[in-house]
Amino acid sequence: MSSTDVDQAPAVSGLGGGKAMLVVPEIILMIMEVLSPSDVEAFARTSKKTHEVFTAHKYTVMINVLEIQPEFKSLLYMHTIPGNHPQDRIFTPLFVDFVPNKAGPDHHGCVRKINIQNIAPIDPEKVGRPDRIRFDERDIKILWKCAKIIDWWVATFPRLRWRNDPLSRRSLRPTEVIRVRKAVGQWWLYAVLHHGFRFRYRSRFEPRMFHEDPRLHQIRLLTTSEIIELRELWDLVRETVRLELCVSPVIVCHCEYGLKIEFEPWSKSRVLQEMIVKTYTKVDPFQLGLLLRKYANWRGGNIDRMLSEGRPKFERSMIRMVWGGNRQFENSIVRLVSGISFDLQRDCETLTLAIDCVKKERMAHFIYNRGFNALFPSTHLGILDTVGGSQLTIAGWVDDAWPTGEVPLPQLALDMFKRLTRTFYVVPHGQDGVLEIWLKGLLPLVCGCCGMPHSSRLRLD
């Protein structure tokens, strides 16, 4: 092809240009099916042609995209929980068929079935016959929305991970994105099952090692690398709740620099504040993401602008705004979380205990099979790619899941370990922070430098 032919060739504009996209629909569908759900919708809005292709094959694209997502198995279990109890045959072989309610362009004029997934390779003799569940368009849309929420967590993870080191912040690599999506899916499933957002029933006792427990059953189905990745994500979630959710902006008067906004925990007691954090970490990824977005928007509003202006005439109105908005935001968090959870103050989160118990079980199983001289390598495992550890060493920790959810040790060894963990511990009582918020409203404002009460110009009366 000569340069003249290239110059006279029609332009291909696929990113919102004025000309139609000169690509066959099959290529567009192939591109969509390797993207994330949020990217698929963004790509479909780039031109009229891509939107028409996506609309004509909407549910086929959605199913194909959902199937390749690492969290698909967790979302599928979460959406198809049977019965009214978190112990009722959850992790069983599952067959899901997509049966459209009516024929349309996406269904080629006839009703058809699509086998979405055959998951949970567990011994059928122990769990019974596989469940066959029927899905329609509404179910696919629900799973699609859940996957988009996980897209938000993937985009937000770098900001949370490098919170104290913004210069080192970077985008996640494809392998890291897979680990984040899988960990968020497991966290979401655990929150729905065991943190009071789907079932009213919750065990009053902490999970115990080597015992039958539905909370430990879910974690035992994971590999050692996935358990460590889940713990890394969970530690980041707890830190985020501690630093961004269970804190309140307060105005502090510094003698040299004037008024400044600082964030202080809801409770002055470190132990009580930790109980509040453990209570509010029971929320699922959707609810926590909603709270974080709302809090970030409220915090970055008029208060920061008024404070940056530094005008004395705004001091009284600024204090009133922070004081009143502070109390209003705290009360809204308490009401929101209390309204979506069955008895919020009944207990604290148990995911930390469940992960620690299964990690100790893995270590005991590892030592039982390899001896005390063997080391449990976890320093080179995690969400982020690291240079430590060889691929041969890491390979042994990515395929060691326990598919039956039971500890694969001889019965004699299990009985010995069970005798060491016979003590029952009750899950600590939760704290919503209402009393601490009310008491904090009665405390006088003091200077951050000398500790003396504020002058009369800073009083609210």
Short mmCIF file of C-alpha atoms in Angstrom, two decimals:
data_model
loop_
_atom_site.label_atom_id
_atom_site.label_comp_id
_atom_site.label_asym_id
_atom_site.label_seq_id
_atom_site.Cartn_x
_atom_site.Cartn_y
_atom_site.Cartn_z
CA MET A 1 0.00 0.00 0.00
CA SER A 2 1.42 3.34 -1.00
CA SER A 3 1.48 6.46 1.11
CA THR A 4 -1.27 7.93 -1.07
CA ASP A 5 -3.56 5.01 -0.34
CA VAL A 6 -2.87 5.40 3.36
CA ASP A 7 -3.70 9.09 3.26
CA GLN A 8 -6.94 8.43 1.35
CA ALA A 9 -8.02 5.51 3.58
CA PRO A 10 -11.03 6.21 5.81
CA ALA A 11 -10.17 7.01 9.40
CA VAL A 12 -11.15 4.58 12.09
CA SER A 13 -12.55 6.43 15.05
CA GLY A 14 -13.50 4.12 17.88
CA LEU A 15 -13.05 6.44 20.84
CA GLY A 16 -15.95 8.78 20.57
CA GLY A 17 -15.13 10.24 17.17
CA GLY A 18 -17.64 11.42 14.62
CA LYS A 19 -17.14 8.55 12.14
CA ALA A 20 -18.47 5.06 12.62
CA MET A 21 -16.10 2.43 13.90
CA LEU A 22 -14.94 0.37 10.94
CA VAL A 23 -14.55 -2.86 12.88
CA VAL A 24 -16.67 -5.97 12.51
CA PRO A 25 -18.90 -6.78 15.52
CA GLU A 26 -17.01 -10.02 16.21
CA ILE A 27 -13.81 -8.07 16.92
CA ILE A 28 -15.68 -5.67 19.19
CA LEU A 29 -17.14 -8.58 21.14
CA MET A 30 -13.70 -10.17 21.49
CA ILE A 31 -12.35 -6.90 22.89
CA MET A 32 -15.21 -6.57 25.35
CA GLU A 33 -14.84 -10.10 26.68
CA VAL A 34 -11.29 -9.48 27.93
CA LEU A 35 -12.16 -6.29 29.83
CA SER A 36 -13.46 -5.75 33.33
CA PRO A 37 -17.18 -4.95 33.78
CA SER A 38 -16.55 -1.22 34.29
CA ASP A 39 -14.27 -1.09 31.27
CA VAL A 40 -16.84 -2.90 29.15
CA GLU A 41 -19.46 -0.25 29.89
CA ALA A 42 -16.94 2.55 29.30
CA PHE A 43 -15.90 0.96 26.00
CA ALA A 44 -19.54 0.56 24.95
CA ARG A 45 -20.07 4.31 25.40
CA THR A 46 -17.19 5.32 23.17
CA SER A 47 -19.24 5.25 19.95
CA LYS A 48 -22.65 4.45 18.58
CA LYS A 49 -21.36 1.30 16.92
CA THR A 50 -19.90 -0.21 20.09
CA HIS A 51 -23.08 0.66 21.99
CA GLU A 52 -25.22 -1.08 19.40
CA VAL A 53 -23.02 -4.18 19.49
CA PHE A 54 -23.10 -4.31 23.28
CA THR A 55 -26.87 -3.82 23.40
CA ALA A 56 -27.46 -6.58 20.82
CA HIS A 57 -25.32 -9.10 22.71
CA LYS A 58 -25.63 -7.69 26.22
CA TYR A 59 -26.19 -10.79 28.33
CA THR A 60 -23.83 -12.96 26.33
CA VAL A 61 -21.06 -10.42 26.90
CA MET A 62 -21.94 -10.05 30.58
CA ILE A 63 -21.87 -13.80 31.17
CA ASN A 64 -18.57 -14.27 29.34
CA VAL A 65 -16.97 -11.37 31.23
CA LEU A 66 -18.24 -12.56 34.61
CA GLU A 67 -16.96 -16.09 34.03
CA ILE A 68 -13.34 -14.98 33.71
CA GLN A 69 -13.38 -12.81 36.83
CA PRO A 70 -11.45 -14.32 39.78
CA GLU A 71 -14.24 -13.43 42.21
CA PHE A 72 -16.99 -15.06 40.15
CA LYS A 73 -17.18 -18.18 42.33
CA SER A 74 -17.55 -16.11 45.51
CA LEU A 75 -20.24 -13.89 43.97
CA LEU A 76 -22.09 -16.92 42.68
CA TYR A 77 -22.14 -18.57 46.10
CA MET A 78 -23.16 -15.26 47.70
CA HIS A 79 -26.11 -14.87 45.33
CA THR A 80 -27.31 -18.48 45.58
CA ILE A 81 -27.18 -19.04 49.35
CA PRO A 82 -29.84 -21.63 50.16
CA GLY A 83 -32.08 -21.71 53.20
CA ASN A 84 -32.20 -19.33 56.12
CA HIS A 85 -29.05 -20.38 57.95
CA PRO A 86 -25.35 -19.80 57.13
CA GLN A 87 -24.62 -23.51 57.66
CA ASP A 88 -27.18 -24.82 55.15
CA ARG A 89 -25.21 -26.47 52.31
CA ILE A 90 -23.44 -23.42 50.96
CA PHE A 91 -20.21 -24.75 49.49
CA THR A 92 -21.63 -27.57 47.42
CA PRO A 93 -21.26 -28.42 43.72
CA LEU A 94 -23.35 -25.92 41.83
CA PHE A 95 -24.71 -25.75 38.29
CA VAL A 96 -26.28 -22.51 37.13
CA ASP A 97 -28.28 -22.18 33.91
CA PHE A 98 -29.16 -18.85 32.35
CA VAL A 99 -32.71 -19.03 31.05
CA PRO A 100 -33.88 -15.71 29.57
CA ASN A 101 -37.41 -14.64 30.40
CA LYS A 102 -38.17 -13.85 26.78
CA ALA A 103 -36.49 -14.18 23.45
CA GLY A 104 -34.73 -11.17 21.99
CA PRO A 105 -31.86 -10.06 19.75
CA ASP A 106 -29.36 -11.38 22.26
CA HIS A 107 -30.98 -14.80 22.29
CA HIS A 108 -31.19 -15.30 18.52
CA GLY A 109 -34.95 -15.57 18.56
CA CYS A 110 -35.30 -18.53 20.90
CA VAL A 111 -35.07 -19.38 24.57
CA ARG A 112 -31.78 -21.09 25.34
CA LYS A 113 -29.76 -22.27 28.32
CA ILE A 114 -26.17 -21.34 29.06
CA ASN A 115 -24.24 -23.38 31.60
CA ILE A 116 -22.34 -20.68 33.46
CA GLN A 117 -20.09 -22.56 35.85
CA ASN A 118 -19.42 -25.90 37.45
CA ILE A 119 -17.62 -25.05 40.67
CA ALA A 120 -16.62 -26.54 44.02
CA PRO A 121 -14.85 -29.81 43.10
CA ILE A 122 -15.89 -31.60 46.30
CA ASP A 123 -16.52 -35.31 46.73
CA PRO A 124 -20.19 -35.84 45.75
CA GLU A 125 -20.59 -38.62 48.30
CA LYS A 126 -20.12 -36.11 51.15
CA VAL A 127 -22.25 -33.25 49.89
CA GLY A 128 -24.99 -34.97 47.92
CA ARG A 129 -26.28 -34.16 44.47
CA PRO A 130 -25.18 -30.91 42.81
CA ASP A 131 -27.60 -28.02 42.97
CA ARG A 132 -29.01 -26.74 39.70
CA ILE A 133 -30.19 -23.14 39.85
CA ARG A 134 -31.95 -21.09 37.21
CA PHE A 135 -30.77 -17.57 36.45
CA ASP A 136 -32.52 -14.88 34.44
CA GLU A 137 -31.59 -11.36 33.38
CA ARG A 138 -32.13 -9.95 36.86
CA ASP A 139 -29.59 -12.32 38.41
CA ILE A 140 -26.96 -11.49 35.80
CA LYS A 141 -27.46 -7.77 36.44
CA ILE A 142 -26.96 -8.26 40.18
CA LEU A 143 -23.69 -10.15 39.66
CA TRP A 144 -22.61 -7.50 37.15
CA LYS A 145 -23.15 -4.71 39.68
CA CYS A 146 -21.19 -6.62 42.31
CA ALA A 147 -18.29 -7.05 39.89
CA LYS A 148 -18.34 -3.30 39.18
CA ILE A 149 -18.06 -2.62 42.90
CA ILE A 150 -14.96 -4.83 42.98
CA ASP A 151 -13.64 -2.77 40.06
CA TRP A 152 -13.87 0.26 42.34
CA TRP A 153 -11.87 -1.48 45.04
CA VAL A 154 -9.19 -2.43 42.50
CA ALA A 155 -8.93 1.24 41.47
CA THR A 156 -8.89 2.41 45.10
CA PHE A 157 -6.40 -0.17 46.38
CA PRO A 158 -3.23 1.79 45.39
CA ARG A 159 -4.41 4.87 47.31
CA LEU A 160 -5.07 2.82 50.42
CA ARG A 161 -1.94 0.70 50.09
CA TRP A 162 0.43 3.66 49.69
CA ARG A 163 -1.47 6.03 51.94
CA ASN A 164 1.66 7.19 53.78
CA ASP A 165 3.94 7.07 50.74
CA PRO A 166 2.12 8.71 47.81
CA LEU A 167 5.34 9.08 45.79
CA SER A 168 5.60 5.28 45.56
CA ARG A 169 2.01 4.84 44.43
CA ARG A 170 1.58 2.97 41.18
CA SER A 171 -1.03 1.06 39.24
CA LEU A 172 -1.52 -2.61 39.93
CA ARG A 173 -0.06 -5.21 37.63
CA PRO A 174 -2.43 -7.75 36.03
CA THR A 175 -1.39 -10.49 38.47
CA GLU A 176 -1.96 -8.12 41.39
CA VAL A 177 -5.41 -7.19 40.08
CA ILE A 178 -6.35 -10.87 40.09
CA ARG A 179 -5.27 -11.23 43.73
CA VAL A 180 -7.18 -8.13 44.83
CA ARG A 181 -10.37 -9.20 43.07
CA LYS A 182 -10.20 -12.69 44.55
CA ALA A 183 -9.55 -11.36 48.07
CA VAL A 184 -12.39 -8.81 47.90
CA GLY A 185 -14.75 -11.56 46.73
CA GLN A 186 -13.84 -13.76 49.71
CA TRP A 187 -14.23 -10.83 52.10
CA TRP A 188 -17.66 -10.04 50.65
CA LEU A 189 -18.82 -13.65 50.96
CA TYR A 190 -17.66 -13.87 54.58
CA ALA A 191 -19.39 -10.58 55.48
CA VAL A 192 -22.68 -11.80 54.02
CA LEU A 193 -22.49 -15.17 55.76
CA HIS A 194 -21.06 -14.40 59.18
CA HIS A 195 -21.27 -10.66 59.94
CA GLY A 196 -25.03 -10.29 60.25
CA PHE A 197 -25.91 -8.76 56.88
CA ARG A 198 -27.86 -11.72 55.51
CA PHE A 199 -28.57 -14.08 58.40
CA ARG A 200 -29.70 -13.18 61.88
CA TYR A 201 -27.93 -16.24 63.30
CA ARG A 202 -24.30 -15.78 64.36
CA SER A 203 -22.25 -18.02 66.62
CA ARG A 204 -21.66 -16.56 70.07
CA PHE A 205 -18.24 -18.19 70.33
CA GLU A 206 -14.96 -17.53 68.58
CA PRO A 207 -13.83 -20.03 65.94
CA ARG A 208 -11.60 -22.79 67.29
CA MET A 209 -8.84 -24.58 65.41
CA PHE A 210 -9.39 -28.14 64.18
CA HIS A 211 -13.13 -27.98 64.91
CA GLU A 212 -16.07 -27.95 62.54
CA ASP A 213 -17.05 -24.34 61.98
CA PRO A 214 -18.64 -22.71 58.89
CA ARG A 215 -16.41 -19.66 59.36
CA LEU A 216 -13.27 -21.79 59.18
CA HIS A 217 -14.75 -23.93 56.41
CA GLN A 218 -14.73 -21.01 53.97
CA ILE A 219 -11.10 -20.12 54.71
CA ARG A 220 -9.93 -23.74 54.52
CA LEU A 221 -11.14 -23.92 50.92
CA LEU A 222 -8.45 -21.35 49.99
CA THR A 223 -4.80 -21.99 49.26
CA THR A 224 -2.11 -20.69 51.60
CA SER A 225 -1.23 -17.89 49.19
CA GLU A 226 -4.88 -16.83 48.96
CA ILE A 227 -5.18 -16.84 52.77
CA ILE A 228 -2.16 -14.55 53.10
CA GLU A 229 -3.53 -12.27 50.36
CA LEU A 230 -6.89 -12.12 52.13
CA ARG A 231 -5.18 -11.23 55.41
CA GLU A 232 -3.19 -8.46 53.72
CA LEU A 233 -6.37 -6.98 52.24
CA TRP A 234 -8.21 -7.33 55.55
CA ASP A 235 -5.45 -5.52 57.45
CA LEU A 236 -5.72 -2.71 54.91
CA VAL A 237 -9.50 -2.58 55.36
CA ARG A 238 -9.18 -2.34 59.13
CA GLU A 239 -6.61 0.42 58.80
CA THR A 240 -8.90 2.29 56.41
CA VAL A 241 -11.85 2.06 58.81
CA ARG A 242 -9.62 3.20 61.68
CA LEU A 243 -8.16 6.21 59.83
CA GLU A 244 -10.99 7.33 57.53
CA LEU A 245 -14.30 6.17 58.97
CA CYS A 246 -14.18 6.03 62.77
CA VAL A 247 -12.55 9.45 63.09
CA SER A 248 -13.99 12.95 63.28
CA PRO A 249 -12.63 16.29 62.02
CA VAL A 250 -12.09 18.76 64.83
CA ILE A 251 -10.80 22.32 64.82
CA VAL A 252 -7.61 22.77 66.81
CA CYS A 253 -6.24 26.21 67.65
CA HIS A 254 -2.45 26.32 67.38
CA CYS A 255 -0.84 29.38 68.96
CA GLU A 256 1.56 29.96 66.06
CA TYR A 257 -0.38 28.74 63.02
CA GLY A 258 -3.97 29.53 63.96
CA LEU A 259 -6.87 27.21 63.26
CA LYS A 260 -6.34 23.79 61.73
CA ILE A 261 -8.47 20.73 61.13
CA GLU A 262 -7.23 17.49 62.64
CA PHE A 263 -8.82 14.06 62.85
CA GLU A 264 -9.21 12.30 66.13
CA PRO A 265 -10.73 8.88 66.95
CA TRP A 266 -14.22 8.62 68.31
CA SER A 267 -12.92 7.37 71.65
CA LYS A 268 -9.91 8.47 73.66
CA SER A 269 -9.46 4.92 74.93
CA ARG A 270 -7.33 2.83 72.59
CA VAL A 271 -9.06 -0.40 73.61
CA LEU A 272 -12.55 1.05 73.13
CA GLN A 273 -11.59 2.61 69.80
CA GLU A 274 -10.32 -0.77 68.61
CA MET A 275 -13.66 -2.34 69.56
CA ILE A 276 -15.45 0.33 67.53
CA VAL A 277 -13.23 -0.41 64.54
CA LYS A 278 -13.86 -4.15 64.85
CA THR A 279 -17.59 -3.44 64.90
CA TYR A 280 -17.66 -1.28 61.79
CA THR A 281 -15.39 -3.59 59.78
CA LYS A 282 -18.32 -6.03 59.62
CA VAL A 283 -19.70 -4.08 56.66
CA ASP A 284 -19.28 -5.57 53.20
CA PRO A 285 -17.29 -4.00 50.31
CA PHE A 286 -20.33 -2.23 48.86
CA GLN A 287 -21.34 -0.62 52.13
CA LEU A 288 -17.81 0.37 53.12
CA GLY A 289 -17.12 1.82 49.69
CA LEU A 290 -20.31 3.87 49.91
CA LEU A 291 -19.34 5.22 53.33
CA LEU A 292 -15.81 6.08 52.21
CA ARG A 293 -17.01 7.93 49.11
CA LYS A 294 -19.57 9.91 51.08
CA TYR A 295 -17.10 10.77 53.82
CA ALA A 296 -14.43 11.87 51.34
CA ASN A 297 -16.89 14.19 49.60
CA TRP A 298 -18.07 15.69 52.88
CA ARG A 299 -14.55 16.19 54.20
CA GLY A 300 -13.32 17.87 51.04
CA GLY A 301 -16.11 20.44 50.86
CA ASN A 302 -16.58 23.95 52.19
CA ILE A 303 -14.59 23.37 55.37
CA ASP A 304 -11.24 23.03 53.63
CA ARG A 305 -11.95 26.03 51.39
CA MET A 306 -12.93 28.22 54.32
CA LEU A 307 -9.90 27.11 56.27
CA SER A 308 -7.56 27.82 53.34
CA GLU A 309 -8.92 31.35 53.00
CA GLY A 310 -7.93 32.10 56.59
CA ARG A 311 -10.35 35.00 56.99
CA PRO A 312 -11.17 35.88 60.61
CA LYS A 313 -14.80 36.64 59.83
CA PHE A 314 -15.31 33.01 58.82
CA GLU A 315 -13.98 31.54 62.05
CA ARG A 316 -17.32 31.41 63.86
CA SER A 317 -19.23 29.95 60.89
CA MET A 318 -16.39 27.50 60.21
CA ILE A 319 -16.49 26.20 63.77
CA ARG A 320 -20.25 25.83 63.62
CA MET A 321 -19.97 23.94 60.34
CA VAL A 322 -17.34 21.52 61.59
CA TRP A 323 -19.09 21.01 64.91
CA GLY A 324 -22.56 20.52 63.46
CA GLY A 325 -21.43 18.59 60.37
CA ASN A 326 -19.22 16.43 62.51
CA ARG A 327 -22.08 15.31 64.75
CA GLN A 328 -24.42 14.92 61.79
CA PHE A 329 -21.98 12.72 59.88
CA GLU A 330 -21.18 10.51 62.87
CA ASN A 331 -24.86 9.96 63.61
CA SER A 332 -25.56 9.17 59.95
CA ILE A 333 -22.87 6.47 59.96
CA VAL A 334 -24.34 4.87 63.07
CA ARG A 335 -27.87 4.95 61.66
CA LEU A 336 -26.81 3.60 58.27
CA VAL A 337 -24.76 0.68 59.53
CA SER A 338 -27.26 -0.15 62.27
CA GLY A 339 -30.06 -0.24 59.72
CA ILE A 340 -28.41 -2.81 57.45
CA SER A 341 -27.06 -5.14 60.11
CA PHE A 342 -28.90 -7.47 62.46
CA ASP A 343 -28.00 -6.15 65.91
CA LEU A 344 -24.81 -4.24 65.14
CA GLN A 345 -23.56 -4.20 68.73
CA ARG A 346 -24.07 -7.90 69.26
CA ASP A 347 -20.49 -8.85 68.34
CA CYS A 348 -17.30 -7.79 66.57
CA GLU A 349 -15.87 -9.06 63.32
CA THR A 350 -14.53 -12.63 63.31
CA LEU A 351 -12.70 -12.73 59.97
CA THR A 352 -9.40 -11.90 61.69
CA LEU A 353 -9.80 -14.84 64.06
CA ALA A 354 -10.86 -17.19 61.27
CA ILE A 355 -7.82 -16.33 59.14
CA ASP A 356 -5.45 -16.70 62.07
CA CYS A 357 -6.95 -20.07 63.02
CA VAL A 358 -6.61 -21.49 59.52
CA LYS A 359 -3.05 -20.16 59.20
CA LYS A 360 -2.13 -21.99 62.42
CA GLU A 361 -3.82 -25.11 61.09
CA ARG A 362 -1.75 -24.87 57.92
CA MET A 363 1.42 -24.49 59.97
CA ALA A 364 0.52 -27.51 62.11
CA HIS A 365 -0.23 -29.56 58.99
CA PHE A 366 3.01 -28.36 57.40
CA ILE A 367 5.10 -29.28 60.45
CA TYR A 368 3.33 -32.62 60.86
CA ASN A 369 4.25 -33.62 57.29
CA ARG A 370 7.71 -32.03 56.99
CA GLY A 371 9.05 -31.78 60.51
CA PHE A 372 10.01 -28.89 62.77
CA ASN A 373 13.05 -27.98 60.68
CA ALA A 374 10.84 -26.91 57.77
CA LEU A 375 9.94 -23.24 57.57
CA PHE A 376 6.55 -21.82 56.74
CA PRO A 377 7.41 -19.35 53.93
CA SER A 378 5.06 -16.39 53.93
CA THR A 379 7.39 -13.42 53.47
CA HIS A 380 7.32 -13.65 49.67
CA LEU A 381 3.56 -14.15 49.44
CA GLY A 382 0.96 -11.41 49.26
CA ILE A 383 -1.00 -9.22 46.89
CA LEU A 384 1.94 -7.27 45.49
CA ASP A 385 4.58 -8.93 43.32
CA THR A 386 7.85 -9.33 45.18
CA VAL A 387 11.31 -10.52 44.22
CA GLY A 388 11.73 -12.75 47.28
CA GLY A 389 11.31 -16.50 46.93
CA SER A 390 11.74 -18.66 43.86
CA GLN A 391 8.86 -19.74 41.67
CA LEU A 392 9.46 -23.33 42.74
CA THR A 393 9.06 -22.37 46.39
CA ILE A 394 5.95 -20.30 45.75
CA ALA A 395 4.39 -23.04 43.63
CA GLY A 396 3.96 -25.25 46.69
CA TRP A 397 1.62 -22.71 48.30
CA VAL A 398 -0.75 -22.00 45.43
CA ASP A 399 -2.31 -25.47 45.13
CA ASP A 400 -2.59 -26.67 48.74
CA ALA A 401 -6.27 -25.89 49.36
CA TRP A 402 -8.41 -28.31 51.36
CA PRO A 403 -11.38 -28.93 49.02
CA THR A 404 -13.51 -30.65 51.66
CA GLY A 405 -13.09 -27.85 54.21
CA GLU A 406 -11.59 -30.28 56.71
CA VAL A 407 -8.06 -30.48 58.10
CA PRO A 408 -6.35 -33.42 56.30
CA LEU A 409 -4.72 -34.95 59.36
CA PRO A 410 -5.13 -38.41 60.89
CA GLN A 411 -7.90 -38.71 63.41
CA LEU A 412 -5.41 -39.34 66.22
CA ALA A 413 -3.60 -36.08 65.48
CA LEU A 414 -6.90 -34.19 65.19
CA ASP A 415 -8.05 -35.49 68.57
CA MET A 416 -4.77 -34.39 70.13
CA PHE A 417 -5.04 -30.88 68.67
CA LYS A 418 -8.70 -30.60 69.65
CA ARG A 419 -7.85 -31.35 73.27
CA LEU A 420 -5.49 -28.38 73.21
CA THR A 421 -8.26 -26.03 71.98
CA ARG A 422 -11.24 -27.13 74.06
CA THR A 423 -11.71 -23.73 75.69
CA PHE A 424 -14.65 -21.67 74.43
CA TYR A 425 -14.21 -17.92 74.10
CA VAL A 426 -17.19 -15.64 73.51
CA VAL A 427 -16.94 -13.15 70.67
CA PRO A 428 -16.46 -9.67 72.20
CA HIS A 429 -19.45 -7.36 72.37
CA GLY A 430 -19.52 -4.70 69.68
CA GLN A 431 -19.45 -0.94 70.14
CA ASP A 432 -21.14 1.54 67.80
CA GLY A 433 -19.51 4.62 69.36
CA VAL A 434 -22.77 6.47 70.12
CA LEU A 435 -21.88 7.12 73.76
CA GLU A 436 -18.36 8.26 72.85
CA ILE A 437 -19.71 10.65 70.21
CA TRP A 438 -22.16 12.14 72.72
CA LEU A 439 -19.50 12.55 75.42
CA LYS A 440 -17.10 14.13 72.96
CA GLY A 441 -19.72 16.76 72.17
CA LEU A 442 -19.69 17.84 75.81
CA LEU A 443 -15.92 18.34 76.00
CA PRO A 444 -14.61 21.90 75.70
CA LEU A 445 -12.37 22.95 72.84
CA VAL A 446 -8.76 23.31 73.93
CA CYS A 447 -5.65 24.67 72.32
CA GLY A 448 -3.43 22.06 70.63
CA CYS A 449 -0.25 23.76 71.81
CA CYS A 450 -0.72 24.83 75.41
CA GLY A 451 -3.81 22.77 76.32
CA MET A 452 -5.68 25.86 77.56
CA PRO A 453 -9.34 26.46 76.69
CA HIS A 454 -10.05 28.49 73.57
CA SER A 455 -10.63 32.23 73.81
CA SER A 456 -14.10 33.72 73.65
CA ARG A 457 -13.88 34.29 69.90
CA LEU A 458 -13.90 30.53 69.36
CA ARG A 459 -16.87 29.73 71.52
CA LEU A 460 -20.02 28.46 69.88
CA ASP A 461 -22.47 30.28 72.15
#
